[in-house]
Short mmCIF file of C-alpha atoms and ligand atoms in Angstrom, two decimals:
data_model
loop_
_atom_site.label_atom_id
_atom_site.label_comp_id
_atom_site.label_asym_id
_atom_site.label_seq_id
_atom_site.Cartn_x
_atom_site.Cartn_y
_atom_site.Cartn_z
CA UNK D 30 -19.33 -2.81 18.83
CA UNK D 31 -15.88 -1.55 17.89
CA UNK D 32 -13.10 -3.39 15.78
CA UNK D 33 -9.55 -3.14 16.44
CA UNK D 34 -6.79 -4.78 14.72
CA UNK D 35 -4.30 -6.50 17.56
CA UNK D 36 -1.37 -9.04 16.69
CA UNK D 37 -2.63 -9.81 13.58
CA UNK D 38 -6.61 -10.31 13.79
CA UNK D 39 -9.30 -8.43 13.99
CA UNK D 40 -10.68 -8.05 17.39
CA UNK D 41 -14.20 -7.13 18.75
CA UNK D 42 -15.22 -5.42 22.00
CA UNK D 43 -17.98 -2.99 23.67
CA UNK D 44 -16.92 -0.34 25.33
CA UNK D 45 -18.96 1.42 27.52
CA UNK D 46 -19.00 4.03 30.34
CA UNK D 47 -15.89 6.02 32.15
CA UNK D 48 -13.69 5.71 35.50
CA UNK D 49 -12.08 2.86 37.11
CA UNK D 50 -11.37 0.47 33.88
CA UNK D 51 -12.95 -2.65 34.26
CA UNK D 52 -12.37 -5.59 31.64
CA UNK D 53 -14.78 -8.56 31.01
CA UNK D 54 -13.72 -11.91 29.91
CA UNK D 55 -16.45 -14.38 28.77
CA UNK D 56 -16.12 -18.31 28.70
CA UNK D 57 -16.22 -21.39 26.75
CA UNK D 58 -17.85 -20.86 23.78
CA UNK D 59 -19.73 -17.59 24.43
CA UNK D 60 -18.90 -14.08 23.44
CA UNK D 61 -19.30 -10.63 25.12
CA UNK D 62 -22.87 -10.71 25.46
CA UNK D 63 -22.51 -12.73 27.88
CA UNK D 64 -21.84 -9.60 30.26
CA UNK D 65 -24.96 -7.70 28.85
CA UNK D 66 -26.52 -7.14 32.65
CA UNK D 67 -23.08 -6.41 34.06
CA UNK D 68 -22.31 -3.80 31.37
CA UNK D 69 -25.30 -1.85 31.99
CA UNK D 70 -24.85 -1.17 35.59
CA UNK D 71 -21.13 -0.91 35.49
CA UNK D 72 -20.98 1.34 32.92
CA UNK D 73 -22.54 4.49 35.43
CA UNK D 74 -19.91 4.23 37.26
CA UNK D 75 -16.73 2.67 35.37
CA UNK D 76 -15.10 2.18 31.81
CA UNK D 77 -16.40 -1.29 31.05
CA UNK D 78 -14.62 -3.45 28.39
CA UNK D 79 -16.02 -6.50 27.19
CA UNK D 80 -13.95 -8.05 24.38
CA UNK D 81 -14.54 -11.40 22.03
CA UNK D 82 -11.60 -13.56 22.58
CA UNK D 83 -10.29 -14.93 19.85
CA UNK D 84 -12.11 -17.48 17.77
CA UNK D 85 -15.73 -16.11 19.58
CA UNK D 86 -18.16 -14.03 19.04
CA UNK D 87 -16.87 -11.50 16.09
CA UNK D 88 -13.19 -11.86 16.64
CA UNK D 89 -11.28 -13.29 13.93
CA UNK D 90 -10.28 -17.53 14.58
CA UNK D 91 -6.49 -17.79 14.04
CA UNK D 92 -4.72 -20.88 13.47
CA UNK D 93 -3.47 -23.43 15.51
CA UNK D 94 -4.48 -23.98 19.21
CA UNK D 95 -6.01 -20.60 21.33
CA UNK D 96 -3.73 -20.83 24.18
CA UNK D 97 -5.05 -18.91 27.53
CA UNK D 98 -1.56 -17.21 27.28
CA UNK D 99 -2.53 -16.05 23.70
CA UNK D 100 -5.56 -14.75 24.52
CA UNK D 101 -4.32 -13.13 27.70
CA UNK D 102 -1.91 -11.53 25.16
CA UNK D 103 -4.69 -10.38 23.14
CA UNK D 104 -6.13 -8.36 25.57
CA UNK D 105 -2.89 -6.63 26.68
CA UNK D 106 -2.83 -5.65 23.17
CA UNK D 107 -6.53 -5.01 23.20
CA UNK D 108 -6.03 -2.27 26.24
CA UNK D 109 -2.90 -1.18 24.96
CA UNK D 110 -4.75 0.29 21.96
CA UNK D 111 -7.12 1.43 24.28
CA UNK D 112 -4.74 3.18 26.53
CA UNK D 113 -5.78 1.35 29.65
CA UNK D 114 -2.90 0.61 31.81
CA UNK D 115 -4.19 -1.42 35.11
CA UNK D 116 -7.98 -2.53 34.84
CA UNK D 117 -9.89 -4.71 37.27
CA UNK D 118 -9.62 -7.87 35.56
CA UNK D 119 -12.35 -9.98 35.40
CA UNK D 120 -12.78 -13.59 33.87
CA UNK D 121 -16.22 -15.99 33.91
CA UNK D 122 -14.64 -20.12 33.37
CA UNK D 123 -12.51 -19.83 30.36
CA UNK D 124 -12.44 -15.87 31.34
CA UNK D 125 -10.55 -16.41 34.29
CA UNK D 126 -8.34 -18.47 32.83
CA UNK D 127 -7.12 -16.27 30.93
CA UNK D 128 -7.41 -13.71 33.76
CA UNK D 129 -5.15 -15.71 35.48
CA UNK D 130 -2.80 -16.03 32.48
CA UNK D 131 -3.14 -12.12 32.16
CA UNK D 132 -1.72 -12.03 35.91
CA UNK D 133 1.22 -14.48 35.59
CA UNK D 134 2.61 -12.22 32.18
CA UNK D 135 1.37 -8.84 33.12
CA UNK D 136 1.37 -9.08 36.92
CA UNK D 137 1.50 -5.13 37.54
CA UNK D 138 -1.06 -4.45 35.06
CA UNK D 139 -3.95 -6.06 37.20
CA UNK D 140 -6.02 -3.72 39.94
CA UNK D 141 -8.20 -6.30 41.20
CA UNK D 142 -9.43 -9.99 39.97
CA UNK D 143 -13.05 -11.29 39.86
CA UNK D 144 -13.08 -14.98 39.25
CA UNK D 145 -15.95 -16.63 38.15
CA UNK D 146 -17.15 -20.23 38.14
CA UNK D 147 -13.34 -20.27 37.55
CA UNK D 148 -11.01 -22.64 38.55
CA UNK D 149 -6.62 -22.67 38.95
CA UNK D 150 -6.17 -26.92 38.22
CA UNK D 151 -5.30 -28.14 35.01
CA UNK D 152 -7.51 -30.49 33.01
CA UNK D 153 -6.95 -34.06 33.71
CA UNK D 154 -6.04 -36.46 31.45
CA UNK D 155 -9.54 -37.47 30.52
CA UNK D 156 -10.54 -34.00 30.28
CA UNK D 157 -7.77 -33.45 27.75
CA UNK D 158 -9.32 -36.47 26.00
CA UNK D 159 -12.80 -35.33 26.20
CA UNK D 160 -11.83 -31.80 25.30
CA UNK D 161 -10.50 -33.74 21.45
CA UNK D 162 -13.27 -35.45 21.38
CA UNK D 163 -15.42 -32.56 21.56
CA UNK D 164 -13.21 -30.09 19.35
CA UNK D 165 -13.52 -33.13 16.49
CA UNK D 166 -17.42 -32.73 17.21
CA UNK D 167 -17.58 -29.30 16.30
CA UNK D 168 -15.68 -29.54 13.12
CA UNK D 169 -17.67 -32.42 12.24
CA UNK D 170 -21.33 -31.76 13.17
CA UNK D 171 -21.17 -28.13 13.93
CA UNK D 172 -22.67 -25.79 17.17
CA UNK D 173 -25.64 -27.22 17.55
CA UNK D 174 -24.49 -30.83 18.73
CA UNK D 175 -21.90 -28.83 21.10
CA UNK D 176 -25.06 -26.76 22.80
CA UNK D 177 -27.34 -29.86 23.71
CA UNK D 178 -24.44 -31.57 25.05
CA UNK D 179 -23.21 -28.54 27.20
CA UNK D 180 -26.76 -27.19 27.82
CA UNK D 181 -27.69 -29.70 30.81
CA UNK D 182 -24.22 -29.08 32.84
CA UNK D 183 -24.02 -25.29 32.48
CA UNK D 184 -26.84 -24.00 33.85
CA UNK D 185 -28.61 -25.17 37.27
CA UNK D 186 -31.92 -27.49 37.37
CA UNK D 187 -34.05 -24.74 38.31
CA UNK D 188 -32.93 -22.59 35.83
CA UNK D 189 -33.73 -24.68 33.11
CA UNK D 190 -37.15 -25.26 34.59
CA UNK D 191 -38.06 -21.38 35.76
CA UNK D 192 -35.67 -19.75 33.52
CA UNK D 193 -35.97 -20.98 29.42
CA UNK D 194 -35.14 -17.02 28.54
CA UNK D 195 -31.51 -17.52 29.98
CA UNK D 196 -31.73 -21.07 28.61
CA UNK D 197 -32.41 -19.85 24.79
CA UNK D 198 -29.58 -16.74 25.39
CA UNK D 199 -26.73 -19.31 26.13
CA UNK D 200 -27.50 -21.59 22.96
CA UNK D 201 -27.30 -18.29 21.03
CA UNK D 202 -24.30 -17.72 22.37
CA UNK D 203 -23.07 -21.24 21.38
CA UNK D 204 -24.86 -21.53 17.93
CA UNK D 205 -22.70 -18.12 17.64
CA UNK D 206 -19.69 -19.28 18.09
CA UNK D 207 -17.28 -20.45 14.93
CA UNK D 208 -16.89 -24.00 15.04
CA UNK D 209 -13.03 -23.58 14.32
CA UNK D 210 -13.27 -21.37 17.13
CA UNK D 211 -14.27 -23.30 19.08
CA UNK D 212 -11.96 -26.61 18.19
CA UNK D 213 -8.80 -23.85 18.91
CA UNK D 214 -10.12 -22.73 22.20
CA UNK D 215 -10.79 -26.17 23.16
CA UNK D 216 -7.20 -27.35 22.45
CA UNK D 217 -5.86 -23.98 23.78
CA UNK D 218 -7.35 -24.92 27.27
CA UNK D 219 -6.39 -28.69 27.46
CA UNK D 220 -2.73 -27.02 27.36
CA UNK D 221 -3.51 -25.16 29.75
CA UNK D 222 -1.20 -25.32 33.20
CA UNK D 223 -2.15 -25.85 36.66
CA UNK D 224 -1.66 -22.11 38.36
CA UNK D 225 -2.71 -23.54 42.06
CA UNK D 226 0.67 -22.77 43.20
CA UNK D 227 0.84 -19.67 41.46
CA UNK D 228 -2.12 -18.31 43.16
CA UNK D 229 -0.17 -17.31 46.66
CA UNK D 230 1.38 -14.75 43.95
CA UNK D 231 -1.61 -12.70 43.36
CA UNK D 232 -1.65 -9.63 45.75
CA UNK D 233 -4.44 -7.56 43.97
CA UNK D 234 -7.56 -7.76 45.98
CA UNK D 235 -9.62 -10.22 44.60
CA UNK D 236 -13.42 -11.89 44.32
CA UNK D 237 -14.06 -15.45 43.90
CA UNK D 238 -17.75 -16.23 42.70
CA UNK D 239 -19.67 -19.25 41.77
CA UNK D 240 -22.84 -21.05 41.73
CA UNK D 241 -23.91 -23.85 44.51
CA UNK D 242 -24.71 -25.92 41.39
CA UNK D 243 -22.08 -25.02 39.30
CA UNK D 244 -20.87 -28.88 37.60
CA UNK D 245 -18.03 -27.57 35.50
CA UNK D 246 -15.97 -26.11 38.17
CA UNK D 247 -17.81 -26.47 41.10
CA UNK D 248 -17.34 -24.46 44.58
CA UNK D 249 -14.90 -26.37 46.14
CA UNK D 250 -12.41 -25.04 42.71
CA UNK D 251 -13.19 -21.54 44.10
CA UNK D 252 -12.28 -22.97 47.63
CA UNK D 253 -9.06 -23.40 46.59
CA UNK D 254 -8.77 -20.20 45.27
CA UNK D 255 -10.29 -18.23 47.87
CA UNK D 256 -8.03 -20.33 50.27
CA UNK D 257 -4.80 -19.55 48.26
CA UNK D 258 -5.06 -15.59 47.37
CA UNK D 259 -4.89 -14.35 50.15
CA UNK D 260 -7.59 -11.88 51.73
CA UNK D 261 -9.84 -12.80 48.30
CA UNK D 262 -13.60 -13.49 48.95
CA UNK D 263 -15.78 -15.84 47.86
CA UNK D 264 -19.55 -15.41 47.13
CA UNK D 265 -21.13 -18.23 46.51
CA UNK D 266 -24.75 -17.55 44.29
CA UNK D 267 -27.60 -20.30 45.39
CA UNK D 268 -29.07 -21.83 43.20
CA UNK D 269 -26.86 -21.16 39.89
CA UNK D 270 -24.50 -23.09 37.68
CA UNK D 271 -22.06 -22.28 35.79
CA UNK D 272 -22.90 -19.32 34.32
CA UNK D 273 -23.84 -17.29 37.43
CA UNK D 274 -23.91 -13.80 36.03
CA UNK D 275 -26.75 -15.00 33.71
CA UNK D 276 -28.14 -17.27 36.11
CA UNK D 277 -28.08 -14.51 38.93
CA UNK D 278 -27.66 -10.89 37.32
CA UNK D 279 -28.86 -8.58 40.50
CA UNK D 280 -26.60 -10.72 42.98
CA UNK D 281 -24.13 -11.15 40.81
CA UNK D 282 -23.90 -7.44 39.83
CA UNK D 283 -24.32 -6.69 44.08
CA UNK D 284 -21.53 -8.57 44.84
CA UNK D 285 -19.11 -7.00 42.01
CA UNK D 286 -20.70 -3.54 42.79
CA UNK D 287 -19.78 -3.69 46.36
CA UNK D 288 -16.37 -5.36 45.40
CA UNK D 289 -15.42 -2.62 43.25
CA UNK D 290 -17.04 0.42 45.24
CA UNK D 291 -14.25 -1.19 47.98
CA UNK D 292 -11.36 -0.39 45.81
CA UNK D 293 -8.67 1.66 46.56
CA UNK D 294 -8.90 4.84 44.40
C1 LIG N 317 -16.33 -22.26 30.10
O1 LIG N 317 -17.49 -22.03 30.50
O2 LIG N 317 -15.55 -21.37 29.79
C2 LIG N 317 -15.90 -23.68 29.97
O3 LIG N 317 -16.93 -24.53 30.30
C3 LIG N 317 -14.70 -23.93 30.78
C4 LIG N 317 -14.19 -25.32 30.66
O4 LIG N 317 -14.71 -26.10 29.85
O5 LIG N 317 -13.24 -25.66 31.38
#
């Protein structure tokens, strides 16, 4: 784990391998660990980098709400410091988010896109409500209340019944995360805008992933993405929820193996 210091806090990321850049944005409220299995294949072939956004992991919270332009901001600074002009940009839920935030401010710096278990709508109202609510739980009563009530809709029936390793490795995740880093990211993505009709914009080749049982953006999200970029694929993992690179390392890492061996040089 490296440290670097980018607009004003102190920012974590791994950093792993050489070639083709390839950054890795984790979700809602994990941290880079999250791309453990996807680092060490990746890494043979390209310069992997896997950075805590900001309030996770062992990045610094700021104040106020963690905007998915903010963080997409972060990481321009983040590969700036690193020297890394155009990665393949890659974003799991809150990830591609701000993936897709990184594309609408720093269009030419993007190579390719992986979404994952992704989605390009807004929250509704209700989900703006709910996301409050559960920002006032974390303050209040901490990680641990925010992990049993996210636990049952991120990951897939079967994996909680054949699968408690990958069970236990997302609450760590959670438990991990700062509950004030959690309240901003949390408000930061209930301001978050809809970027459906920004999506006939992105020209990078792109892969859409998700899990058949993925209930927190489900596959008909990635539909719409896969229907909207156009000449993007979607891969749809059996089986999974929402966290499909967890759920489903060896496809996952096939798919984004194949995806990037594709690449124009
Ligand atoms: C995530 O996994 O990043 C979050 O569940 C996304 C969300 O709550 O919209």
């Amino acid at each position: 784990m490296t440290v670097r210091r980018v607009r004003g806090i102190e920012m974590a990321y791994e950093e792993a391998g050489s070639g083709v850049p390839v950054v890795l944005l984790h979700g809602f409220p994990f941290n880079r660990s999250l791309w453990r299995e996807q680092i060490e294949v990746l890494k043979d072939t390209h310069r992997v980098v896997a950075p805590d956004l900001r309030g996770h992991g062992e990045t610094e919270v700021a104040t106020g709400p963690a905007t998915m332009e903010e963080m997409a901001r972060d990481v321009a600074a983040l590969l700036d410091e690193l020297r890394i002009e155009r990665p393949v940009v890659g974003g799991l839920s809150m990830g591609g988010y701000v993936a897709l935030a990184f594309h609408r401010l720093f269009p030419r710096r993007v190579r390719a896109l992986l979404l994952a278990d992704t989605r390009a709508q807004a929250d509704t109202e209700e989900g703006k409500r709910a996301r409050e609510e559960t920002a006032q739980r974390a303050l209040a009563e901490g990680m641990t209340a925010i992990a049993d009530a996210m636990l049952p809709k991120l990951l897939a029936h079967t994996t909680h019944m054949k699968h408690p390793e990958a069970v236990e490795r997302v609450r760590e995740m959670i438990l991990a995360t700062k509950p004030e880093g959690a309240a901003a990211a949390l408000r930061g993505m209930a301001e978050r805008r809809d970027q459906t009709n920004y999506l006939a914009n992105i020209l990078q080749p792109t892969l859409v992933v998700v899990g058949s049982e993925d209930q927190l953006t489900p596959p008909a999200d990635s539909e719409v993405m896969r229907r909207e970029i156009r000449g993007s694929r979607l891969e749809v993992f059996e089986g999974a929820g929402h966290v499909s690179n967890v759920e489903r390392p060896a496809e996952f890492n096939a798919a984004l193996t194949k995806f990037l061996r594709d690449l124009q040089p």
